[in-house]
Coordinates of C-alpha atoms in Angstrom, one line a residue:
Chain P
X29 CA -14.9 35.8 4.2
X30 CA -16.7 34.0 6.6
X31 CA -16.0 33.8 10.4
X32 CA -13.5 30.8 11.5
X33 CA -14.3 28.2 8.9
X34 CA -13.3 24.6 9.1
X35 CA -10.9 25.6 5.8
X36 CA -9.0 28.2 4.6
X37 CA -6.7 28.0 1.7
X38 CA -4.7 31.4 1.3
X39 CA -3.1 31.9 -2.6
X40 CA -1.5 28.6 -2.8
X41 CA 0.7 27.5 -5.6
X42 CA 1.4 24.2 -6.8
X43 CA 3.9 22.8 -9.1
X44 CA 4.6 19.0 -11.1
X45 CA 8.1 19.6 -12.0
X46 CA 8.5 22.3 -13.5
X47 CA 4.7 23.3 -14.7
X48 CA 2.7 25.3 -12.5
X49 CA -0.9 23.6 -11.9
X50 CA -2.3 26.4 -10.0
X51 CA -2.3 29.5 -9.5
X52 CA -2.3 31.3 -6.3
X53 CA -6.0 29.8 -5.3
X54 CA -7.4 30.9 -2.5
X55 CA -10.9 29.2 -0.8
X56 CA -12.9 28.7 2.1
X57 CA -14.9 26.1 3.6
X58 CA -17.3 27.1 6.1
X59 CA -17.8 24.9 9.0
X60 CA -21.0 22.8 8.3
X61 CA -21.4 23.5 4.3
X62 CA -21.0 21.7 0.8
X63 CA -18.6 23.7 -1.5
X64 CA -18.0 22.4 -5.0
X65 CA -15.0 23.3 -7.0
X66 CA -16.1 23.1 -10.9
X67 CA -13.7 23.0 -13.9
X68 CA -13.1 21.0 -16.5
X69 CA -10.1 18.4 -17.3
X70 CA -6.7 19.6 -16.1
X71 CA -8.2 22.4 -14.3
X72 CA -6.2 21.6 -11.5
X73 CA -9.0 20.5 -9.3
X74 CA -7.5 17.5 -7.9
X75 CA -3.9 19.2 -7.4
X76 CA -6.0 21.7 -5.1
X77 CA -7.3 18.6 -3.3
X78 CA -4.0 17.1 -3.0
X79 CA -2.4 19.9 -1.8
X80 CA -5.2 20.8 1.3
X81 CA -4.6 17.3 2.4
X82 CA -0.9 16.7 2.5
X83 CA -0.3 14.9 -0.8
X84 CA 1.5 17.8 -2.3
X85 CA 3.2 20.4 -1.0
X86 CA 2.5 24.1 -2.5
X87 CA 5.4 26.4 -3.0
X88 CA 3.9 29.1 -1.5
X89 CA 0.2 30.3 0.0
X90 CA -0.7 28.9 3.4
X91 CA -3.7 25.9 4.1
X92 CA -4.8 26.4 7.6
X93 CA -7.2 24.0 9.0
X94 CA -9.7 24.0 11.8
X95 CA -7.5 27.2 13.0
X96 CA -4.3 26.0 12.4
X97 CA -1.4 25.6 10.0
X98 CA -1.0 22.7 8.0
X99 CA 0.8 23.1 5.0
X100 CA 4.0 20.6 4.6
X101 CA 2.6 18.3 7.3
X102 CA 2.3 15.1 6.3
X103 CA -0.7 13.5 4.5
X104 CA -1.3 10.9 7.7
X105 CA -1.3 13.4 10.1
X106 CA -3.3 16.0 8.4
X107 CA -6.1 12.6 8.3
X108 CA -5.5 12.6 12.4
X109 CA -6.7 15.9 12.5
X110 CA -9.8 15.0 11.5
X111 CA -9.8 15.8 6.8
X112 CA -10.2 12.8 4.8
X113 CA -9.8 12.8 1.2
X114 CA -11.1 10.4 -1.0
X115 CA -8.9 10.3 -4.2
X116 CA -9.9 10.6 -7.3
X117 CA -10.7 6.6 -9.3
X118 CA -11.3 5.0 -6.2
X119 CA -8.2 4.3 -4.4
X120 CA -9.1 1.0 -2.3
X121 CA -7.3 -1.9 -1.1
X122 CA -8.5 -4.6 -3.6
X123 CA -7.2 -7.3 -2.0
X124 CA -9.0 -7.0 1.3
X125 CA -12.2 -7.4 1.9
X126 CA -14.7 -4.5 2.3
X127 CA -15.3 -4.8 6.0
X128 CA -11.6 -4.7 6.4
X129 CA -11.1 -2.0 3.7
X130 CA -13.5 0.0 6.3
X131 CA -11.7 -0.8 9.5
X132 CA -8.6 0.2 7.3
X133 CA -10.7 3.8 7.4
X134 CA -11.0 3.5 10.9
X135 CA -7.5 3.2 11.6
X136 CA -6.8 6.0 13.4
X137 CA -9.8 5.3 16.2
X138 CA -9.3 2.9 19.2
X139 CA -13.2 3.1 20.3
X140 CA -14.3 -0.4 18.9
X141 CA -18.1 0.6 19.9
X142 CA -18.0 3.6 18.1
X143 CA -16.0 1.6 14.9
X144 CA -19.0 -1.0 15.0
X145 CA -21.7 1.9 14.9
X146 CA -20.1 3.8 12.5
X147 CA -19.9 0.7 10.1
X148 CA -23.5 0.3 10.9
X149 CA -24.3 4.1 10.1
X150 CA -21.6 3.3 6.4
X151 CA -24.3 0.1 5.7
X152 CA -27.1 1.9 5.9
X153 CA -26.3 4.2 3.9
X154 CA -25.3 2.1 1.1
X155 CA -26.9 -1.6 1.9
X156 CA -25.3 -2.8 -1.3
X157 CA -21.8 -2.8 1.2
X158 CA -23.4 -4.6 4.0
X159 CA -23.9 -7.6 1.6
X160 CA -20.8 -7.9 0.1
X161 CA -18.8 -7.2 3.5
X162 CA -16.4 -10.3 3.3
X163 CA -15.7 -10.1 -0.6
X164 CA -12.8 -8.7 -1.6
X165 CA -13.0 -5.1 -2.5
X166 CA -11.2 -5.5 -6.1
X167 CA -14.3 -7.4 -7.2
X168 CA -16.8 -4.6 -6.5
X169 CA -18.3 -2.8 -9.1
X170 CA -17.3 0.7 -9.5
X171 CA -20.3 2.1 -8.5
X172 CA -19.5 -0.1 -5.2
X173 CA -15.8 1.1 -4.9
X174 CA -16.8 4.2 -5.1
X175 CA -19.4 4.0 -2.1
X176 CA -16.8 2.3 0.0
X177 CA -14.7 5.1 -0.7
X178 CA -16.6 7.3 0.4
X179 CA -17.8 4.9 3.3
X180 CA -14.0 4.4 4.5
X181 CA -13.5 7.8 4.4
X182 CA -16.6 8.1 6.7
X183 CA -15.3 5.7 9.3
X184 CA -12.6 7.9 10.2
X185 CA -14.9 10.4 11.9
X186 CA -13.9 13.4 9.2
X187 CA -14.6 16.8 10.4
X188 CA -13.9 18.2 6.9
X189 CA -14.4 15.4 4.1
X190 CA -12.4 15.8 0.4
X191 CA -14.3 14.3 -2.5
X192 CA -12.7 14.1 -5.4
X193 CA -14.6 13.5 -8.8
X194 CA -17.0 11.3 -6.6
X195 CA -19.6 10.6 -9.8
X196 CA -16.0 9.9 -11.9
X197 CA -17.7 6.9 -14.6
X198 CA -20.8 6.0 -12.8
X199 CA -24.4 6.1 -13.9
X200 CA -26.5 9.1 -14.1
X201 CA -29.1 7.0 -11.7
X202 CA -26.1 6.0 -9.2
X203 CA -24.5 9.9 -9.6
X204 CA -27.8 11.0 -8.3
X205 CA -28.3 8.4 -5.7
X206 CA -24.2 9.4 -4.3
X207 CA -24.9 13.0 -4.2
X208 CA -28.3 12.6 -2.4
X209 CA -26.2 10.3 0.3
X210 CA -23.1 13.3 0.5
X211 CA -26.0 15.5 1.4
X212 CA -27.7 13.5 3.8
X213 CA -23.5 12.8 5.6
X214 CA -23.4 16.6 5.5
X215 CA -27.1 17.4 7.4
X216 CA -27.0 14.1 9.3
X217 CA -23.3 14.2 10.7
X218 CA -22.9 17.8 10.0
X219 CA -19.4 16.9 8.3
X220 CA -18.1 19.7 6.1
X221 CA -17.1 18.9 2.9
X222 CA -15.3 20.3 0.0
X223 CA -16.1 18.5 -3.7
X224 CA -14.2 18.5 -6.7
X225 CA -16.4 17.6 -9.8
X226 CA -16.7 18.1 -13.7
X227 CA -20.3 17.4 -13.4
X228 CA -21.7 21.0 -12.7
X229 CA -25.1 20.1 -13.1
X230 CA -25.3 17.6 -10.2
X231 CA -22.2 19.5 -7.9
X232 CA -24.4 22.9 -8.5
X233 CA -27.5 21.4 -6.7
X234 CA -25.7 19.3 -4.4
X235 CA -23.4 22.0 -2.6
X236 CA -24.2 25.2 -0.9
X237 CA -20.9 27.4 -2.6
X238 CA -18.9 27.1 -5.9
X239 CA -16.2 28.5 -7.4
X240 CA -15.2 27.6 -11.0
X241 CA -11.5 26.7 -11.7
X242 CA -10.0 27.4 -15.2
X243 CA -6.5 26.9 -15.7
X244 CA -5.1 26.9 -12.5
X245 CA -7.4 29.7 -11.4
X246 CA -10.4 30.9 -9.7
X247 CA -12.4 33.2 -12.4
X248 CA -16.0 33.5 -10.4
X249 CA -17.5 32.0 -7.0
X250 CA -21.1 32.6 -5.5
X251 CA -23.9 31.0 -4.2
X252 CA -24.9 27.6 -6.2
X253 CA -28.3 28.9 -6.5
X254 CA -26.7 32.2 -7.8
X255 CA -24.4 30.1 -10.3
X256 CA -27.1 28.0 -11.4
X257 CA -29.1 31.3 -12.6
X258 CA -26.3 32.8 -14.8
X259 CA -26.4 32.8 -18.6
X260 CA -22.4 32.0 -18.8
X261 CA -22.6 28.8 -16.4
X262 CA -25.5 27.6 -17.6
X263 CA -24.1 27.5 -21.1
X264 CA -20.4 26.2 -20.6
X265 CA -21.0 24.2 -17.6
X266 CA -24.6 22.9 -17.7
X267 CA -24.9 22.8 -21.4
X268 CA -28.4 24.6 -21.5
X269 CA -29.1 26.7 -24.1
X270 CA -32.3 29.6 -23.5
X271 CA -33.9 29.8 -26.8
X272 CA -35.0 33.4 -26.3
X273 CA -37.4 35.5 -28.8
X274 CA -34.4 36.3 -30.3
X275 CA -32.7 33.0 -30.7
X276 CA -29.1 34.2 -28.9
X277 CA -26.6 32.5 -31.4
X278 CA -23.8 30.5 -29.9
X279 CA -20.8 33.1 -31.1
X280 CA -22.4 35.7 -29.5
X281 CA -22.3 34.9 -26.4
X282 CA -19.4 35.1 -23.9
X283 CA -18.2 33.9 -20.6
X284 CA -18.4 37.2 -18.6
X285 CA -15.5 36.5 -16.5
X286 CA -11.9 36.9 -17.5
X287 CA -9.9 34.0 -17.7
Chain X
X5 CA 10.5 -50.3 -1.4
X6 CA 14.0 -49.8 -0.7
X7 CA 13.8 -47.0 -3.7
X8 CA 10.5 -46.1 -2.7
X9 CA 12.3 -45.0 1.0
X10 CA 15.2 -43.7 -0.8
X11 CA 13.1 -41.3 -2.4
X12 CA 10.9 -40.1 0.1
X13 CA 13.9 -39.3 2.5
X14 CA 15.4 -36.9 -0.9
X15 CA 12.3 -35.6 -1.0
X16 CA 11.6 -34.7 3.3
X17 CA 15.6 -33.6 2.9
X18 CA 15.1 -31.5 -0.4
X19 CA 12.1 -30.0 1.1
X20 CA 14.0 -29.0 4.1
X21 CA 16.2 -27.5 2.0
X22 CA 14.1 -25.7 0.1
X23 CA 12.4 -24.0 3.3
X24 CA 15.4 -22.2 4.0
X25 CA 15.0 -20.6 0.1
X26 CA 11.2 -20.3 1.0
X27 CA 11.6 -18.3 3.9
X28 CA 13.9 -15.9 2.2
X29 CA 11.9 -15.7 -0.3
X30 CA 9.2 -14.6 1.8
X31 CA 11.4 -11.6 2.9
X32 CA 12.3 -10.6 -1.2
X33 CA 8.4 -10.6 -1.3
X34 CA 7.7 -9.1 1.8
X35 CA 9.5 -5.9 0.8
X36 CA 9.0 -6.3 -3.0
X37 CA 5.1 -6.2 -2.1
X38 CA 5.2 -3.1 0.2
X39 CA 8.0 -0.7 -1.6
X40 CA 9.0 -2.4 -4.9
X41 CA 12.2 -2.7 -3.8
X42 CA 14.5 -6.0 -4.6
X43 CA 16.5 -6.4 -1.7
X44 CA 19.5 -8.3 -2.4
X45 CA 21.0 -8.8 0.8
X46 CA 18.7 -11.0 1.6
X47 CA 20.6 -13.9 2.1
X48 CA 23.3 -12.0 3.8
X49 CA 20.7 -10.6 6.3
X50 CA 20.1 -14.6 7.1
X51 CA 24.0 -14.6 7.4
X52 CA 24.1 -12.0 9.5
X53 CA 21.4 -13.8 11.7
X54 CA 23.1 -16.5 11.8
X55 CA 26.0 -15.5 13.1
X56 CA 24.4 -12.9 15.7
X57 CA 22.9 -16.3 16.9
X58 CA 26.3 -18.1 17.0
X59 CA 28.1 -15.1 19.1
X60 CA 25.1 -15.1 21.6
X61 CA 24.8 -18.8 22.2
X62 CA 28.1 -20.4 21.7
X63 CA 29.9 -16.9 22.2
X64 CA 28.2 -15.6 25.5
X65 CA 27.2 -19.3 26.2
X66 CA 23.3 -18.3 26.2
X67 CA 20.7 -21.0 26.2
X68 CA 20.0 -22.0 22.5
X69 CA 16.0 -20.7 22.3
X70 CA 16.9 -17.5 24.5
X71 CA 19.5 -17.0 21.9
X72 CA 17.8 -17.6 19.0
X73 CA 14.6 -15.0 20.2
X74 CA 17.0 -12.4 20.7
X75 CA 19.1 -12.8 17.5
X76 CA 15.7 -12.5 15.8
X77 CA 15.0 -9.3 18.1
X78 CA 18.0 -7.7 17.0
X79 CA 17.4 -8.3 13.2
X80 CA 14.4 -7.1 13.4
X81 CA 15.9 -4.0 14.6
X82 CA 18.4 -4.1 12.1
X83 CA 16.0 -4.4 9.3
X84 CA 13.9 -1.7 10.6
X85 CA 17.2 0.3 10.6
X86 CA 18.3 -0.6 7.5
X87 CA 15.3 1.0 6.0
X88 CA 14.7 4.2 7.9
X89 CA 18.3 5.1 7.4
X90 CA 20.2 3.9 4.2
X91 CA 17.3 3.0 2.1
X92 CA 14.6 5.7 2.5
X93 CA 17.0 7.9 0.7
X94 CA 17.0 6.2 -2.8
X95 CA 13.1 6.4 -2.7
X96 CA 12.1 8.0 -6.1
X97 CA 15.2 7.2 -7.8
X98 CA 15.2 4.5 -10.5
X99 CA 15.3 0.8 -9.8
X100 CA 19.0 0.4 -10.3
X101 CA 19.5 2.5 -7.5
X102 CA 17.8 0.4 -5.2
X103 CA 19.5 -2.7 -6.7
X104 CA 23.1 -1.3 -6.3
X105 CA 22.3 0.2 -2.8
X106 CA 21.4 -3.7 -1.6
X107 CA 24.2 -5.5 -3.7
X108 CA 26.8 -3.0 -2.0
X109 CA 25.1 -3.7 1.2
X110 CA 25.8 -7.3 1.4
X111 CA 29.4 -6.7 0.4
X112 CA 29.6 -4.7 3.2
X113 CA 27.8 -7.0 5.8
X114 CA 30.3 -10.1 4.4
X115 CA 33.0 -7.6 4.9
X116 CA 31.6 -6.8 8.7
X117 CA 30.5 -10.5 9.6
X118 CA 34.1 -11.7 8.0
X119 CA 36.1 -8.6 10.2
X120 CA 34.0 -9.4 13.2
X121 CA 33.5 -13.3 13.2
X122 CA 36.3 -14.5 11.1
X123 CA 36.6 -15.7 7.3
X124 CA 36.7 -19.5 8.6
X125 CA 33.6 -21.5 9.4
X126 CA 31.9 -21.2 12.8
X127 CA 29.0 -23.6 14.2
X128 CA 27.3 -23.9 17.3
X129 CA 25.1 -26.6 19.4
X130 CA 21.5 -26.8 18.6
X131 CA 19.5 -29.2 20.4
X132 CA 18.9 -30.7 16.8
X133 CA 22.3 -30.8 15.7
X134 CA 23.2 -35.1 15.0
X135 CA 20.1 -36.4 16.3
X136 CA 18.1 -38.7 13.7
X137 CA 14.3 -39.6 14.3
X138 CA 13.5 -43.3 12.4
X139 CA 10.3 -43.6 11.0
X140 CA 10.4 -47.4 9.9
X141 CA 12.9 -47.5 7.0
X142 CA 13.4 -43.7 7.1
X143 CA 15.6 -41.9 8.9
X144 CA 15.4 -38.3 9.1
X145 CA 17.6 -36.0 11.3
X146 CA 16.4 -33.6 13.6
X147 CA 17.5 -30.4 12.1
X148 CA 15.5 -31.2 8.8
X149 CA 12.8 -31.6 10.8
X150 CA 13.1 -28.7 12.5
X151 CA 13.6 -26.9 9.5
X152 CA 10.5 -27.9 8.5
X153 CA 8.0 -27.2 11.9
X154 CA 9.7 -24.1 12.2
X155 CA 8.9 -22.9 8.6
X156 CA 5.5 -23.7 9.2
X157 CA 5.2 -22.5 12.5
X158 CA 6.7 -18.8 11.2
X159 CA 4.0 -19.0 8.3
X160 CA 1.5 -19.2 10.6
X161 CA 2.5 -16.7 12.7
X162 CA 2.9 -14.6 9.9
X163 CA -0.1 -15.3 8.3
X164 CA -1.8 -14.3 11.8
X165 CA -0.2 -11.2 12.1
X166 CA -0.9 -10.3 8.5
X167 CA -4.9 -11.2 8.3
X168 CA -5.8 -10.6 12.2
X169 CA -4.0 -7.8 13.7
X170 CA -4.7 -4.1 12.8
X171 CA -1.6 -3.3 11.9
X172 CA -0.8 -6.2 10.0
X173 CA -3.8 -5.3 7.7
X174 CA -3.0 -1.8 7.3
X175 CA 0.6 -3.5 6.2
X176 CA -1.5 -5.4 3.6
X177 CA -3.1 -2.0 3.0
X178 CA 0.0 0.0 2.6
X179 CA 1.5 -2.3 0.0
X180 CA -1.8 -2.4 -2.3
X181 CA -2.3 1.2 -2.2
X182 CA 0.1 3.9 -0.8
X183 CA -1.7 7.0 -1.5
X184 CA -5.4 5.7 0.0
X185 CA -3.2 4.3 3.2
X186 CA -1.9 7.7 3.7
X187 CA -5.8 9.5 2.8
X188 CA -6.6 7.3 6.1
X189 CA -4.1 8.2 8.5
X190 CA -1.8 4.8 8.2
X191 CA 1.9 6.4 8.8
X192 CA 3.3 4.6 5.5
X193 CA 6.9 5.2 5.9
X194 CA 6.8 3.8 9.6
X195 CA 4.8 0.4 8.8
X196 CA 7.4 0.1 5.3
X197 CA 10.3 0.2 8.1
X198 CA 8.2 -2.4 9.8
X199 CA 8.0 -4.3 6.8
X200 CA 12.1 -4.4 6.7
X201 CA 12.4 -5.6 10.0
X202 CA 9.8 -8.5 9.5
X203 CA 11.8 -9.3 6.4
X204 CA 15.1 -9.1 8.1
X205 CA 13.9 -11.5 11.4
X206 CA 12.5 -14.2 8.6
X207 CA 15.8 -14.2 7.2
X208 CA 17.7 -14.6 11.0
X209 CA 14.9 -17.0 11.2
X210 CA 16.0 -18.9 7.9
X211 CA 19.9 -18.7 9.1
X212 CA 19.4 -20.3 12.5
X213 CA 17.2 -22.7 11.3
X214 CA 19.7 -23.4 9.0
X215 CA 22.8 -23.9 11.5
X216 CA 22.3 -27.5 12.6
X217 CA 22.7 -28.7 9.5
X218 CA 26.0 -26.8 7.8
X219 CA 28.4 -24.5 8.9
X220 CA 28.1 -20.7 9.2
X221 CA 30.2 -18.9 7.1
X222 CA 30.4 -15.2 5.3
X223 CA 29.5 -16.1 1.9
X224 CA 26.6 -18.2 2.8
X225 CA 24.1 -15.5 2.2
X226 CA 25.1 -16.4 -1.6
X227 CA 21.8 -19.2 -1.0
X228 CA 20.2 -15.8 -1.6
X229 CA 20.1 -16.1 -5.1
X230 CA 18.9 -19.1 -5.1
X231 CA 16.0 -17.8 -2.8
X232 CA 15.5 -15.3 -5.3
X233 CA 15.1 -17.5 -8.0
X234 CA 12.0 -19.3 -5.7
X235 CA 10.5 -16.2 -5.6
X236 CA 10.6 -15.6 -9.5
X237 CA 9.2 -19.0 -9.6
X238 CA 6.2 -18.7 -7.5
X239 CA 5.4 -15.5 -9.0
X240 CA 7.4 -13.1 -7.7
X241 CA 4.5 -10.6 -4.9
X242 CA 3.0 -14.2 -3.6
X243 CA 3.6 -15.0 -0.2
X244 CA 2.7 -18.6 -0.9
X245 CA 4.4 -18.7 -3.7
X246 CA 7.4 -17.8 -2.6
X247 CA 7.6 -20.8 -0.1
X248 CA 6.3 -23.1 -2.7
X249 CA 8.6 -22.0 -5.2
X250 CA 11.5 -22.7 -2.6
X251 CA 10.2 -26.0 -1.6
X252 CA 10.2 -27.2 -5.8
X253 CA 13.7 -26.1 -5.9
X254 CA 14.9 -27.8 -2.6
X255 CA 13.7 -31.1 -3.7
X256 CA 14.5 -30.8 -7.8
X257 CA 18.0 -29.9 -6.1
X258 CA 18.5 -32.9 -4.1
X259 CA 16.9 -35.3 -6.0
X260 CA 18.9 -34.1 -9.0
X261 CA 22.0 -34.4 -6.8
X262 CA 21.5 -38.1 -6.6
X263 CA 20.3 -39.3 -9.7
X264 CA 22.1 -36.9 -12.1
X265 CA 25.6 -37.0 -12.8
X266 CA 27.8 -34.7 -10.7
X267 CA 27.7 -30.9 -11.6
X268 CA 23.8 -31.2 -12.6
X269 CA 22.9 -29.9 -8.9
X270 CA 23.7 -26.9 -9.6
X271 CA 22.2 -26.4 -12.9
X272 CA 18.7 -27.6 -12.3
X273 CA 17.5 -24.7 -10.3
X274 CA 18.4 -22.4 -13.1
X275 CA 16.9 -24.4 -15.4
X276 CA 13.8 -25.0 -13.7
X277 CA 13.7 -20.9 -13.3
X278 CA 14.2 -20.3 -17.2
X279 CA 11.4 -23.2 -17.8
X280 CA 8.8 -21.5 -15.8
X281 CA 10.3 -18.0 -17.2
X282 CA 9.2 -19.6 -20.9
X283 CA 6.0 -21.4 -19.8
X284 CA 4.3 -19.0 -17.4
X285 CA 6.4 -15.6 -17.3
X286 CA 4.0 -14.5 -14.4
X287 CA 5.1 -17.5 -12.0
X288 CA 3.2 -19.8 -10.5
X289 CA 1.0 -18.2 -8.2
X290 CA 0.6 -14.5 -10.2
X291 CA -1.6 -12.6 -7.9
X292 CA -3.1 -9.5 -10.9
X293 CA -5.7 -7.1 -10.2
X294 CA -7.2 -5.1 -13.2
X295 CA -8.4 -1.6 -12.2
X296 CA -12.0 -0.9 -13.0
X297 CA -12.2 2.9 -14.1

């Protein structure tokens, strides 16, 4: 437990319907850090995601944020108070262009100076957006989308930022260019943020804490550098194999946690 | 030339007509575009603005443009209403809801209108109302005319509004993607209540428009279906297609009202729907977006 972070999610439970998605999760987000939440499909690392910012509500646990209570507020206002989530797939508007789609991000903010330098600071991160400013978003790439995501999310001055799935069905040359970018927003802006990826490999280096979701619930969180060493991650998440003097077989190894 | 002048004066009168459909269609669109929603009351909402209109000017005797702003005003408000009240709760419930909700609505707003104003027909003074302009061998009266500049001069202020203003491009926003408006702070439900009452002022709009040139009465919102049909035609979630798709049917109307034998008036605008129905199912002016994964 660290002291006051920018997030702290206390045993939260969320339901579709009838099915439970997860179970009584708990997480922090120190202010200032990357933390990645690893687990594969249907997890239920989106539904966490969803529920910190407002899209769902839990049925019971408590999400407080920057010191206070936010649980069954509203998606909008939980983005005034300064957490914006970038959905998985991209959500944009594809009908407007991407210099709107970006003061669309900025929507809350009235400072038109800062608006303009933070679409400056959005462009230079990602030139590709600065050329295509008055196309219509729909006919970017998805590589693009996903940078003006991100971007728009950017523009809305986050203190705490929600990526979900960011390298979802991009190249391995333009997943490595993203992540290297969501470091540099998190050093240069000192924005905390809280990831959601299946790619461990990547979400591993990139973030400073992990914790590995299965079924609905936390089994193991450390360090990155800490999950990165372990025998179990590095076989069912990083898909590395150590080829020791002995030759450890595939059956006889284990995940060491309980699931 | 005779014929030639003939013609163009169906046509200038058809497409006057078909205005009126156009800018009701706009408000179908309008709300069909943000929530999904068919909204038909519609054409009773014009009704309704058209007789707010009458009881201000030729009831409290106001002057005809103060009149007309205000009855706008107040449908706006209405709309705006209409939305946060009675039709936020059927959110999430299937499609018939939503379609029962509006159809019992217009009963009951031709049951208030008809309580409040009266069964028969009402009309008041408009400074268009029997006034012909002659253009050479054409003459055209005023309140076509002014069905006309005021259609267009509504477009563009709603085209303004809609690619300029802030809000109106997080109302653009909101309709193309709900759950990345709310991710960036737009407060959905307020600017869909928004949406109603821009829907419900372009059909006030539509009705006072309209009152120079027939007589107000309860059932005349029933020129919403035919609005609704223009909508289908242009391809039903285009804004320009909607007013296009009312213009076609103005002017197929009237010119089949004159050169087809009595009864046909009627029939060509349904026809004209099922054609494009069979030719291009999507309507006229389809607006599709694929999503890249």
């Amino acid at each position: 437990m660290s002291v006051d972070p920018i997030l702290r999610v206390s045993n939260i439970e969320t339901y579709y319907g009838q099915i439970q998605a997860i179970r009584s999760v708990s997480l922090e987000v120190p202010r200032g850090r990357i933390v990645a939440v690893l687990g594969a499909n249907g997890a239920g690392k989106s539904t966490i995601l969803r529920t910190v910012s407002g899209l769902m509500d839990p049925e019971r646990g408590s999400v407080s944020f920057d010191g206070k209570d936010i649980v069954h507020m509203a998606p909008d206002l939980v983005m005034r108070r300064g957490m914006c989530h970038v959905p998985e797939g991209r959500e944009i508007f594809p009908f407007l262009t991407v210099s709107d789609n970006l003061a669309m991000g900025a929507y809350t903010r009235r400072d038109i100076d800062g608006i303009a330098r933070d679409m400056d600071v959005c462009f230079s991160y990602f030139p590709v957006l600065r050329e295509r400013a008055s196309q219509r978003a729909g006919l970017l790439s998805g590589g693009e989308q996903q940078m003006l995501a991100i971007s728009r999310a950017l523009m809305g001055r986050p203190k705490l930022l929600l990526l979900d799935e960011p390298s979802l069905g991009l190249s391995p040359i333009l997943v490595t260019q993203i992540f290297n970018i969501i470091r540099r927003i998190n050093q240069e802006q000192g924005v905390s943020i809280l990831l959601v990826e299946q790619n461990a490999h990547i979400a591993l280096k990139t973030a400073d804490y992990g914790y590995i979701l299965e079924v609905g619930r936390i089994v193991l969180q450390d360090e990155c550098r800490v999950l990165l060493e372990r025998e179990d991650i590095r076989e069912f998440y990083l898909g590395q194999k150590d080829t020791g003097v002995r030759g450890a077989r595939r059956w006889k190894r284990k995940k060491l946690w309980r699931s | 030339m005779e014929d030639a002048a003939r013609l163009l004066q169906l046509v200038i009168n058809g497409a006057a007509g078909g205005c009126i459909y156009g800018v009701i269609a706009l408000g179908f669109v309008l709300i069909y575009k943000a929530s999904e929603m068919i909204n038909f009351a519609q054409g009773d909402l014009m009704m309704l603005g058209g007789f707010v209109a009458f009881s201000l000017i030729a009831g409290m005797g106001l002057n005809y443009w103060v009149g007309a702003a205000l009855a706008i005003a107040i449908m706006a408000v209405f709309g705006f209403l209409l939305d946060s009240v009675v039709l936020r709760r059927v959110i999430g419930q299937p499609q018939f809801a939503v379609i029962m909700l509006t159809l019992g609505l217009g009963f009951i707003f031709r049951a208030a209108a008809g309580i409040s104003f009266g069964y028969g027909s009402v009309t008041f003074v408009t400074p268009f109302t029997n006034k012909v302009e002659n253009f050479g061998d054409i003459a055209i009266g005023q309140d076509s005319l002014s069905i006309v500049f005021g259609t267009v001069v509504l477009c563009a202020v709603l085209y303004a509004f809609f690619s300029k203003t802030r809000i109106g491009i997080a109302m653009q926003a909101a309709s193309q993607n709900q759950l990345a408006a709310y991710c960036m702070g737009i407060p959905v439900r307020t600017i869909f209540s928004l949406i109603w009452g821009i829907s419900a002022a372009a059909s006030a709009v539509a009705g006072i428009l309209l009152a120079p040139s027939t007589v107000l009465d309860v059932n005349m919102g029933f020129l919403g279906f035919k609005a609704f049909a223009a909508a289908v035609l242009g391809g039903f979630g285009s804004i320009p297609g909607a007013l296009v798709g009312g213009v076609v049917i103005g002017i197929v109307e009237q010119l089949a009202g004159y050169y087809l034998p009595a009864g046909f008036q009627d029939v060509t605008w349904n026809s004209m729907l099922l054609l494009v129905l069979i030719v291009r199912p999507q309507g006229l002016f389809a607006e599709t977006q694929r999503k890249k994964v």
